[in-house]
GROMACS .gro file of C-alpha atoms in nm:
model
  345
    1UNK     CA    1 -23.508 -26.779 -13.944
    2UNK     CA    2 -23.171 -26.871 -14.098
    3UNK     CA    3 -23.156 -27.099 -14.402
    4UNK     CA    4 -22.862 -27.308 -14.517
    5UNK     CA    5 -22.999 -27.433 -14.852
    6UNK     CA    6 -23.321 -27.330 -15.020
    7UNK     CA    7 -23.465 -27.412 -15.360
    8UNK     CA    8 -23.559 -27.108 -15.566
    9UNK     CA    9 -23.910 -27.245 -15.612
   10UNK     CA   10 -23.947 -27.285 -15.234
   11UNK     CA   11 -23.828 -26.930 -15.170
   12UNK     CA   12 -24.079 -26.804 -15.425
   13UNK     CA   13 -24.352 -26.979 -15.226
   14UNK     CA   14 -24.225 -26.799 -14.917
   15UNK     CA   15 -24.221 -26.449 -15.069
   16UNK     CA   16 -24.577 -26.513 -15.185
   17UNK     CA   17 -24.657 -26.554 -14.815
   18UNK     CA   18 -24.482 -26.231 -14.715
   19UNK     CA   19 -24.127 -26.354 -14.642
   20UNK     CA   20 -23.809 -26.171 -14.750
   21UNK     CA   21 -23.441 -26.242 -14.707
   22UNK     CA   22 -23.129 -26.055 -14.595
   23UNK     CA   23 -22.830 -26.271 -14.679
   24UNK     CA   24 -22.920 -26.615 -14.545
   25UNK     CA   25 -23.159 -26.472 -14.286
   26UNK     CA   26 -23.531 -26.505 -14.373
   27UNK     CA   27 -23.784 -26.282 -14.202
   28UNK     CA   28 -24.159 -26.222 -14.185
   29UNK     CA   29 -24.308 -25.911 -14.025
   30UNK     CA   30 -24.543 -25.965 -13.731
   31UNK     CA   31 -24.804 -25.692 -13.775
   32UNK     CA   32 -24.957 -25.763 -13.436
   33UNK     CA   33 -24.655 -25.593 -13.275
   34UNK     CA   34 -24.505 -25.373 -13.549
   35UNK     CA   35 -24.558 -24.996 -13.547
   36UNK     CA   36 -24.630 -24.976 -13.920
   37UNK     CA   37 -24.748 -25.195 -14.203
   38UNK     CA   38 -24.530 -25.380 -14.454
   39UNK     CA   39 -24.702 -25.512 -14.767
   40UNK     CA   40 -24.513 -25.715 -15.029
   41UNK     CA   41 -24.535 -25.542 -15.368
   42UNK     CA   42 -24.479 -25.656 -15.725
   43UNK     CA   43 -24.537 -25.520 -16.073
   44UNK     CA   44 -24.638 -25.688 -16.397
   45UNK     CA   45 -24.309 -25.622 -16.572
   46UNK     CA   46 -24.426 -25.725 -16.917
   47UNK     CA   47 -24.694 -25.454 -16.929
   48UNK     CA   48 -24.504 -25.180 -16.744
   49UNK     CA   49 -24.466 -24.855 -16.938
   50UNK     CA   50 -24.207 -24.598 -16.822
   51UNK     CA   51 -24.356 -24.279 -16.685
   52UNK     CA   52 -24.260 -23.934 -16.815
   53UNK     CA   53 -23.987 -23.888 -16.553
   54UNK     CA   54 -23.837 -24.227 -16.636
   55UNK     CA   55 -23.838 -24.156 -17.010
   56UNK     CA   56 -23.664 -23.826 -16.933
   57UNK     CA   57 -23.397 -24.013 -16.737
   58UNK     CA   58 -23.340 -24.255 -17.026
   59UNK     CA   59 -23.298 -23.965 -17.268
   60UNK     CA   60 -23.042 -23.809 -17.032
   61UNK     CA   61 -22.849 -24.135 -17.020
   62UNK     CA   62 -22.857 -24.140 -17.400
   63UNK     CA   63 -22.715 -23.786 -17.422
   64UNK     CA   64 -22.435 -23.895 -17.185
   65UNK     CA   65 -22.361 -24.192 -17.416
   66UNK     CA   66 -22.455 -24.437 -17.142
   67UNK     CA   67 -22.742 -24.574 -17.353
   68UNK     CA   68 -22.806 -24.609 -17.720
   69UNK     CA   69 -23.118 -24.429 -17.842
   70UNK     CA   70 -23.388 -24.548 -17.595
   71UNK     CA   71 -23.661 -24.442 -17.839
   72UNK     CA   72 -23.547 -24.716 -18.078
   73UNK     CA   73 -23.568 -24.986 -17.812
   74UNK     CA   74 -23.875 -25.183 -17.711
   75UNK     CA   75 -24.007 -25.111 -17.357
   76UNK     CA   76 -23.827 -25.418 -17.227
   77UNK     CA   77 -23.489 -25.346 -17.382
   78UNK     CA   78 -23.217 -25.104 -17.277
   79UNK     CA   79 -22.905 -25.113 -17.494
   80UNK     CA   80 -22.578 -25.001 -17.337
   81UNK     CA   81 -22.396 -24.708 -17.494
   82UNK     CA   82 -22.020 -24.691 -17.530
   83UNK     CA   83 -21.966 -24.563 -17.174
   84UNK     CA   84 -22.182 -24.826 -16.998
   85UNK     CA   85 -22.127 -25.196 -16.938
   86UNK     CA   86 -22.367 -25.415 -16.738
   87UNK     CA   87 -22.252 -25.754 -16.611
   88UNK     CA   88 -22.485 -26.012 -16.453
   89UNK     CA   89 -22.288 -26.252 -16.235
   90UNK     CA   90 -22.352 -26.490 -15.943
   91UNK     CA   91 -22.358 -26.311 -15.608
   92UNK     CA   92 -22.004 -26.325 -15.470
   93UNK     CA   93 -21.767 -26.110 -15.269
   94UNK     CA   94 -21.503 -25.896 -15.436
   95UNK     CA   95 -21.286 -25.620 -15.295
   96UNK     CA   96 -21.405 -25.387 -15.570
   97UNK     CA   97 -21.770 -25.434 -15.471
   98UNK     CA   98 -21.692 -25.393 -15.102
   99UNK     CA   99 -21.513 -25.061 -15.157
  100UNK     CA  100 -21.816 -24.925 -15.344
  101UNK     CA  101 -22.045 -25.047 -15.062
  102UNK     CA  102 -21.817 -24.891 -14.800
  103UNK     CA  103 -21.836 -24.550 -14.971
  104UNK     CA  104 -22.213 -24.587 -15.012
  105UNK     CA  105 -22.268 -24.670 -14.644
  106UNK     CA  106 -22.059 -24.377 -14.527
  107UNK     CA  107 -22.214 -24.123 -14.762
  108UNK     CA  108 -22.579 -24.232 -14.767
  109UNK     CA  109 -22.628 -24.388 -14.421
  110UNK     CA  110 -22.338 -24.232 -14.225
  111UNK     CA  111 -22.239 -24.580 -14.118
  112UNK     CA  112 -21.923 -24.788 -14.130
  113UNK     CA  113 -21.898 -25.110 -14.329
  114UNK     CA  114 -21.703 -25.430 -14.262
  115UNK     CA  115 -21.611 -25.702 -14.506
  116UNK     CA  116 -21.778 -25.979 -14.301
  117UNK     CA  117 -22.095 -25.769 -14.271
  118UNK     CA  118 -22.100 -25.697 -14.643
  119UNK     CA  119 -22.045 -26.064 -14.724
  120UNK     CA  120 -22.323 -26.176 -14.487
  121UNK     CA  121 -22.570 -25.909 -14.598
  122UNK     CA  122 -22.528 -25.891 -14.976
  123UNK     CA  123 -22.316 -26.183 -15.096
  124UNK     CA  124 -22.430 -26.487 -14.897
  125UNK     CA  125 -22.752 -26.653 -15.008
  126UNK     CA  126 -22.919 -26.982 -14.924
  127UNK     CA  127 -23.062 -27.015 -15.276
  128UNK     CA  128 -22.942 -27.316 -15.474
  129UNK     CA  129 -22.869 -27.244 -15.840
  130UNK     CA  130 -23.117 -27.434 -16.058
  131UNK     CA  131 -23.064 -27.489 -16.431
  132UNK     CA  132 -23.362 -27.393 -16.647
  133UNK     CA  133 -23.214 -27.416 -16.997
  134UNK     CA  134 -23.203 -27.038 -17.046
  135UNK     CA  135 -22.894 -26.928 -17.236
  136UNK     CA  136 -22.913 -26.587 -17.067
  137UNK     CA  137 -22.860 -26.761 -16.731
  138UNK     CA  138 -22.576 -27.016 -16.758
  139UNK     CA  139 -22.593 -27.068 -16.381
  140UNK     CA  140 -22.972 -27.091 -16.379
  141UNK     CA  141 -23.208 -26.949 -16.120
  142UNK     CA  142 -23.048 -26.810 -15.806
  143UNK     CA  143 -22.891 -26.500 -15.648
  144UNK     CA  144 -22.703 -26.254 -15.868
  145UNK     CA  145 -22.516 -25.925 -15.869
  146UNK     CA  146 -22.595 -25.697 -16.160
  147UNK     CA  147 -22.288 -25.475 -16.188
  148UNK     CA  148 -22.297 -25.136 -16.361
  149UNK     CA  149 -21.966 -25.006 -16.498
  150UNK     CA  150 -21.932 -24.646 -16.619
  151UNK     CA  151 -21.615 -24.575 -16.818
  152UNK     CA  152 -21.476 -24.904 -16.692
  153UNK     CA  153 -21.532 -24.821 -16.323
  154UNK     CA  154 -21.782 -25.002 -16.100
  155UNK     CA  155 -22.059 -24.750 -16.028
  156UNK     CA  156 -22.334 -24.965 -15.873
  157UNK     CA  157 -22.438 -25.319 -15.786
  158UNK     CA  158 -22.795 -25.445 -15.785
  159UNK     CA  159 -22.852 -25.756 -15.572
  160UNK     CA  160 -23.133 -25.967 -15.718
  161UNK     CA  161 -23.285 -26.313 -15.691
  162UNK     CA  162 -23.401 -26.473 -16.015
  163UNK     CA  163 -23.687 -26.710 -15.931
  164UNK     CA  164 -23.922 -26.930 -16.139
  165UNK     CA  165 -24.171 -26.653 -16.217
  166UNK     CA  166 -23.998 -26.330 -16.118
  167UNK     CA  167 -23.696 -26.119 -16.046
  168UNK     CA  168 -23.692 -26.018 -15.681
  169UNK     CA  169 -23.496 -25.702 -15.599
  170UNK     CA  170 -23.294 -25.738 -15.279
  171UNK     CA  171 -23.076 -25.425 -15.257
  172UNK     CA  172 -22.887 -25.163 -15.455
  173UNK     CA  173 -22.571 -24.981 -15.355
  174UNK     CA  174 -22.371 -24.733 -15.560
  175UNK     CA  175 -22.066 -24.513 -15.559
  176UNK     CA  176 -22.180 -24.171 -15.428
  177UNK     CA  177 -21.978 -24.003 -15.705
  178UNK     CA  178 -22.245 -24.128 -15.947
  179UNK     CA  179 -22.548 -24.023 -15.742
  180UNK     CA  180 -22.653 -23.768 -16.007
  181UNK     CA  181 -22.725 -24.056 -16.246
  182UNK     CA  182 -23.036 -24.164 -16.049
  183UNK     CA  183 -22.902 -24.519 -16.037
  184UNK     CA  184 -23.188 -24.641 -15.819
  185UNK     CA  185 -23.445 -24.556 -16.084
  186UNK     CA  186 -23.231 -24.681 -16.370
  187UNK     CA  187 -23.153 -25.011 -16.197
  188UNK     CA  188 -23.526 -25.078 -16.154
  189UNK     CA  189 -23.583 -25.008 -16.523
  190UNK     CA  190 -23.294 -25.238 -16.608
  191UNK     CA  191 -23.427 -25.516 -16.384
  192UNK     CA  192 -23.771 -25.484 -16.546
  193UNK     CA  193 -23.598 -25.505 -16.885
  194UNK     CA  194 -23.422 -25.820 -16.764
  195UNK     CA  195 -23.762 -25.977 -16.691
  196UNK     CA  196 -23.855 -25.911 -17.055
  197UNK     CA  197 -23.525 -26.057 -17.170
  198UNK     CA  198 -23.557 -26.377 -16.966
  199UNK     CA  199 -23.926 -26.414 -17.057
  200UNK     CA  200 -23.828 -26.468 -17.421
  201UNK     CA  201 -23.698 -26.817 -17.341
  202UNK     CA  202 -23.852 -26.880 -16.997
  203UNK     CA  203 -24.215 -26.771 -17.026
  204UNK     CA  204 -24.293 -26.822 -16.657
  205UNK     CA  205 -24.073 -26.522 -16.563
  206UNK     CA  206 -24.317 -26.229 -16.574
  207UNK     CA  207 -24.306 -26.031 -16.249
  208UNK     CA  208 -24.077 -25.785 -16.076
  209UNK     CA  209 -24.088 -25.804 -15.694
  210UNK     CA  210 -23.972 -25.493 -15.509
  211UNK     CA  211 -23.979 -25.604 -15.147
  212UNK     CA  212 -24.208 -25.421 -14.905
  213UNK     CA  213 -24.438 -25.126 -14.968
  214UNK     CA  214 -24.448 -24.926 -14.643
  215UNK     CA  215 -24.724 -24.662 -14.656
  216UNK     CA  216 -24.589 -24.463 -14.360
  217UNK     CA  217 -24.235 -24.438 -14.504
  218UNK     CA  218 -24.196 -24.187 -14.790
  219UNK     CA  219 -23.870 -24.355 -14.897
  220UNK     CA  220 -24.064 -24.677 -14.965
  221UNK     CA  221 -24.390 -24.552 -15.119
  222UNK     CA  222 -24.216 -24.478 -15.451
  223UNK     CA  223 -24.250 -24.848 -15.526
  224UNK     CA  224 -24.621 -24.797 -15.585
  225UNK     CA  225 -24.537 -24.587 -15.892
  226UNK     CA  226 -24.413 -24.887 -16.088
  227UNK     CA  227 -24.747 -24.980 -16.243
  228UNK     CA  228 -24.934 -25.205 -16.286
  229UNK     CA  229 -24.854 -25.287 -15.923
  230UNK     CA  230 -25.011 -25.530 -15.678
  231UNK     CA  231 -24.995 -25.570 -15.299
  232UNK     CA  232 -25.012 -25.903 -15.120
  233UNK     CA  233 -25.315 -25.943 -14.894
  234UNK     CA  234 -25.168 -26.108 -14.586
  235UNK     CA  235 -25.502 -26.265 -14.495
  236UNK     CA  236 -25.605 -26.429 -14.823
  237UNK     CA  237 -25.245 -26.448 -14.961
  238UNK     CA  238 -25.378 -26.311 -15.290
  239UNK     CA  239 -25.222 -26.032 -15.496
  240UNK     CA  240 -25.456 -25.731 -15.521
  241UNK     CA  241 -25.423 -25.432 -15.762
  242UNK     CA  242 -25.273 -25.148 -15.560
  243UNK     CA  243 -25.545 -24.897 -15.647
  244UNK     CA  244 -25.796 -25.124 -15.472
  245UNK     CA  245 -25.578 -25.124 -15.160
  246UNK     CA  246 -25.480 -24.761 -15.107
  247UNK     CA  247 -25.814 -24.633 -14.976
  248UNK     CA  248 -25.835 -24.915 -14.721
  249UNK     CA  249 -25.477 -24.844 -14.614
  250UNK     CA  250 -25.567 -24.477 -14.560
  251UNK     CA  251 -25.853 -24.581 -14.333
  252UNK     CA  252 -25.645 -24.838 -14.141
  253UNK     CA  253 -25.281 -24.723 -14.158
  254UNK     CA  254 -25.115 -24.969 -13.920
  255UNK     CA  255 -25.249 -25.290 -14.072
  256UNK     CA  256 -25.543 -25.405 -14.281
  257UNK     CA  257 -25.671 -25.675 -14.507
  258UNK     CA  258 -25.780 -25.571 -14.855
  259UNK     CA  259 -26.078 -25.807 -14.853
  260UNK     CA  260 -26.390 -25.593 -14.791
  261UNK     CA  261 -26.579 -25.901 -14.672
  262UNK     CA  262 -26.342 -25.966 -14.382
  263UNK     CA  263 -26.452 -25.799 -14.059
  264UNK     CA  264 -26.247 -25.490 -13.984
  265UNK     CA  265 -26.312 -25.536 -13.612
  266UNK     CA  266 -26.035 -25.789 -13.564
  267UNK     CA  267 -25.833 -25.761 -13.884
  268UNK     CA  268 -25.709 -25.401 -13.881
  269UNK     CA  269 -25.493 -25.178 -13.666
  270UNK     CA  270 -25.549 -24.803 -13.681
  271UNK     CA  271 -25.315 -24.679 -13.410
  272UNK     CA  272 -25.008 -24.800 -13.228
  273UNK     CA  273 -25.220 -24.873 -12.920
  274UNK     CA  274 -25.456 -25.098 -13.117
  275UNK     CA  275 -25.408 -25.471 -13.079
  276UNK     CA  276 -25.441 -25.699 -13.379
  277UNK     CA  277 -25.619 -26.012 -13.259
  278UNK     CA  278 -25.391 -26.232 -13.466
  279UNK     CA  279 -25.140 -26.200 -13.745
  280UNK     CA  280 -25.285 -26.413 -14.027
  281UNK     CA  281 -24.965 -26.553 -14.178
  282UNK     CA  282 -24.821 -26.636 -13.835
  283UNK     CA  283 -25.133 -26.745 -13.652
  284UNK     CA  284 -25.221 -27.109 -13.585
  285UNK     CA  285 -25.581 -26.986 -13.603
  286UNK     CA  286 -25.550 -27.003 -13.982
  287UNK     CA  287 -25.502 -27.381 -13.964
  288UNK     CA  288 -25.798 -27.613 -13.985
  289UNK     CA  289 -25.830 -27.894 -13.733
  290UNK     CA  290 -25.693 -28.138 -13.990
  291UNK     CA  291 -25.398 -27.908 -14.066
  292UNK     CA  292 -25.321 -27.874 -13.696
  293UNK     CA  293 -25.303 -28.251 -13.670
  294UNK     CA  294 -25.070 -28.266 -13.970
  295UNK     CA  295 -24.853 -27.995 -13.812
  296UNK     CA  296 -24.794 -28.228 -13.519
  297UNK     CA  297 -24.633 -28.472 -13.766
  298UNK     CA  298 -24.364 -28.218 -13.859
  299UNK     CA  299 -24.019 -28.319 -13.739
  300UNK     CA  300 -23.762 -28.089 -13.579
  301UNK     CA  301 -23.395 -28.110 -13.484
  302UNK     CA  302 -23.255 -27.950 -13.170
  303UNK     CA  303 -22.937 -27.747 -13.230
  304UNK     CA  304 -22.801 -27.945 -13.526
  305UNK     CA  305 -22.944 -28.124 -13.832
  306UNK     CA  306 -22.745 -28.427 -13.715
  307UNK     CA  307 -22.940 -28.448 -13.391
  308UNK     CA  308 -23.230 -28.697 -13.367
  309UNK     CA  309 -23.563 -28.593 -13.515
  310UNK     CA  310 -23.837 -28.497 -13.271
  311UNK     CA  311 -24.200 -28.491 -13.377
  312UNK     CA  312 -24.403 -28.177 -13.327
  313UNK     CA  313 -24.648 -28.378 -13.118
  314UNK     CA  314 -24.369 -28.459 -12.871
  315UNK     CA  315 -24.255 -28.097 -12.854
  316UNK     CA  316 -24.610 -27.982 -12.787
  317UNK     CA  317 -24.615 -28.200 -12.475
  318UNK     CA  318 -24.309 -28.021 -12.336
  319UNK     CA  319 -24.458 -27.672 -12.325
  320UNK     CA  320 -24.727 -27.448 -12.471
  321UNK     CA  321 -24.451 -27.228 -12.617
  322UNK     CA  322 -24.306 -27.516 -12.820
  323UNK     CA  323 -24.654 -27.617 -12.932
  324UNK     CA  324 -24.706 -27.260 -13.054
  325UNK     CA  325 -24.372 -27.273 -13.239
  326UNK     CA  326 -24.474 -27.593 -13.418
  327UNK     CA  327 -24.809 -27.447 -13.526
  328UNK     CA  328 -24.658 -27.112 -13.628
  329UNK     CA  329 -24.405 -27.294 -13.844
  330UNK     CA  330 -24.685 -27.472 -14.026
  331UNK     CA  331 -24.891 -27.152 -14.062
  332UNK     CA  332 -24.608 -26.927 -14.183
  333UNK     CA  333 -24.437 -27.168 -14.425
  334UNK     CA  334 -24.741 -27.366 -14.532
  335UNK     CA  335 -24.767 -27.736 -14.452
  336UNK     CA  336 -24.632 -27.856 -14.786
  337UNK     CA  337 -24.305 -27.664 -14.756
  338UNK     CA  338 -24.273 -27.717 -14.381
  339UNK     CA  339 -24.306 -28.093 -14.428
  340UNK     CA  340 -24.006 -28.095 -14.665
  341UNK     CA  341 -23.784 -27.862 -14.462
  342UNK     CA  342 -23.515 -27.961 -14.218
  343UNK     CA  343 -23.632 -27.756 -13.920
  344UNK     CA  344 -23.397 -27.660 -13.638
  345UNK     CA  345 -23.485 -27.528 -13.294
   0.00000   0.00000   0.00000
């Protein structure tokens, strides 16, 4: 799904239903067809305590004069040393950022980068900046680049969304010359510290969202180390402490619900050949009869927002496929958000 304009509060509703974004493209994994599971993950940033390896990294940065003495800082504060400068700015293209991304893509992913691709992927965002009266955020909630400069040179850029109750990490890219600095780990610590910083004047900001936790992918399981962590149950849409989820994931590696009272006969996948009866967030089966009727009142535009509105009830008469699209829209977005959206087919 591609979005043109999206309120930060609406996008937060969506990520609490399993959605993520890449540029202006919004996506939701269909576990009934995917080969592995993707569970949204977040941590309670205000109670996070750095582990031994993270404290060791901070001490190394201090010895390199990138940080002032980390031992003198509170857990939510990292003070730049004389060699480090961190700038938080609205997400926007610059040639300097692109050149860092180009080197990163070639070195880390053995892939070429283009300026249009970089702009679409990491600069464009549908989020509308919303003022919240926080002096730390003159532009308000929205999409930002957190730029890390070492000795005056751009070393890394963290792409983040600042939402009503969280910071959502989108991506990080860095100059390969600085790979020894463990910029991925440090940027996460810095983003957690930013939650603390913003919480001082905007108390609702408390969480750090890290995207998807993918149990079968070693490069993604590290996210579970940022405790106290929670995974989103894609059946109940409730956040569950990760320790309560891991054993069930081990038993049902392709997909599972974390609710022990939900039958595992039709709500898990244990092998690629298994078929999940329905994907909860996408399935019209989650809608009550009353909600299905309300879904038929949703209005859609064909091709352009300037085209005439067509009610979901009319589309459902055209074909079963369009009826399914109408109901899936209501199920995946939630009726309240879907009723306010300008929906294009």
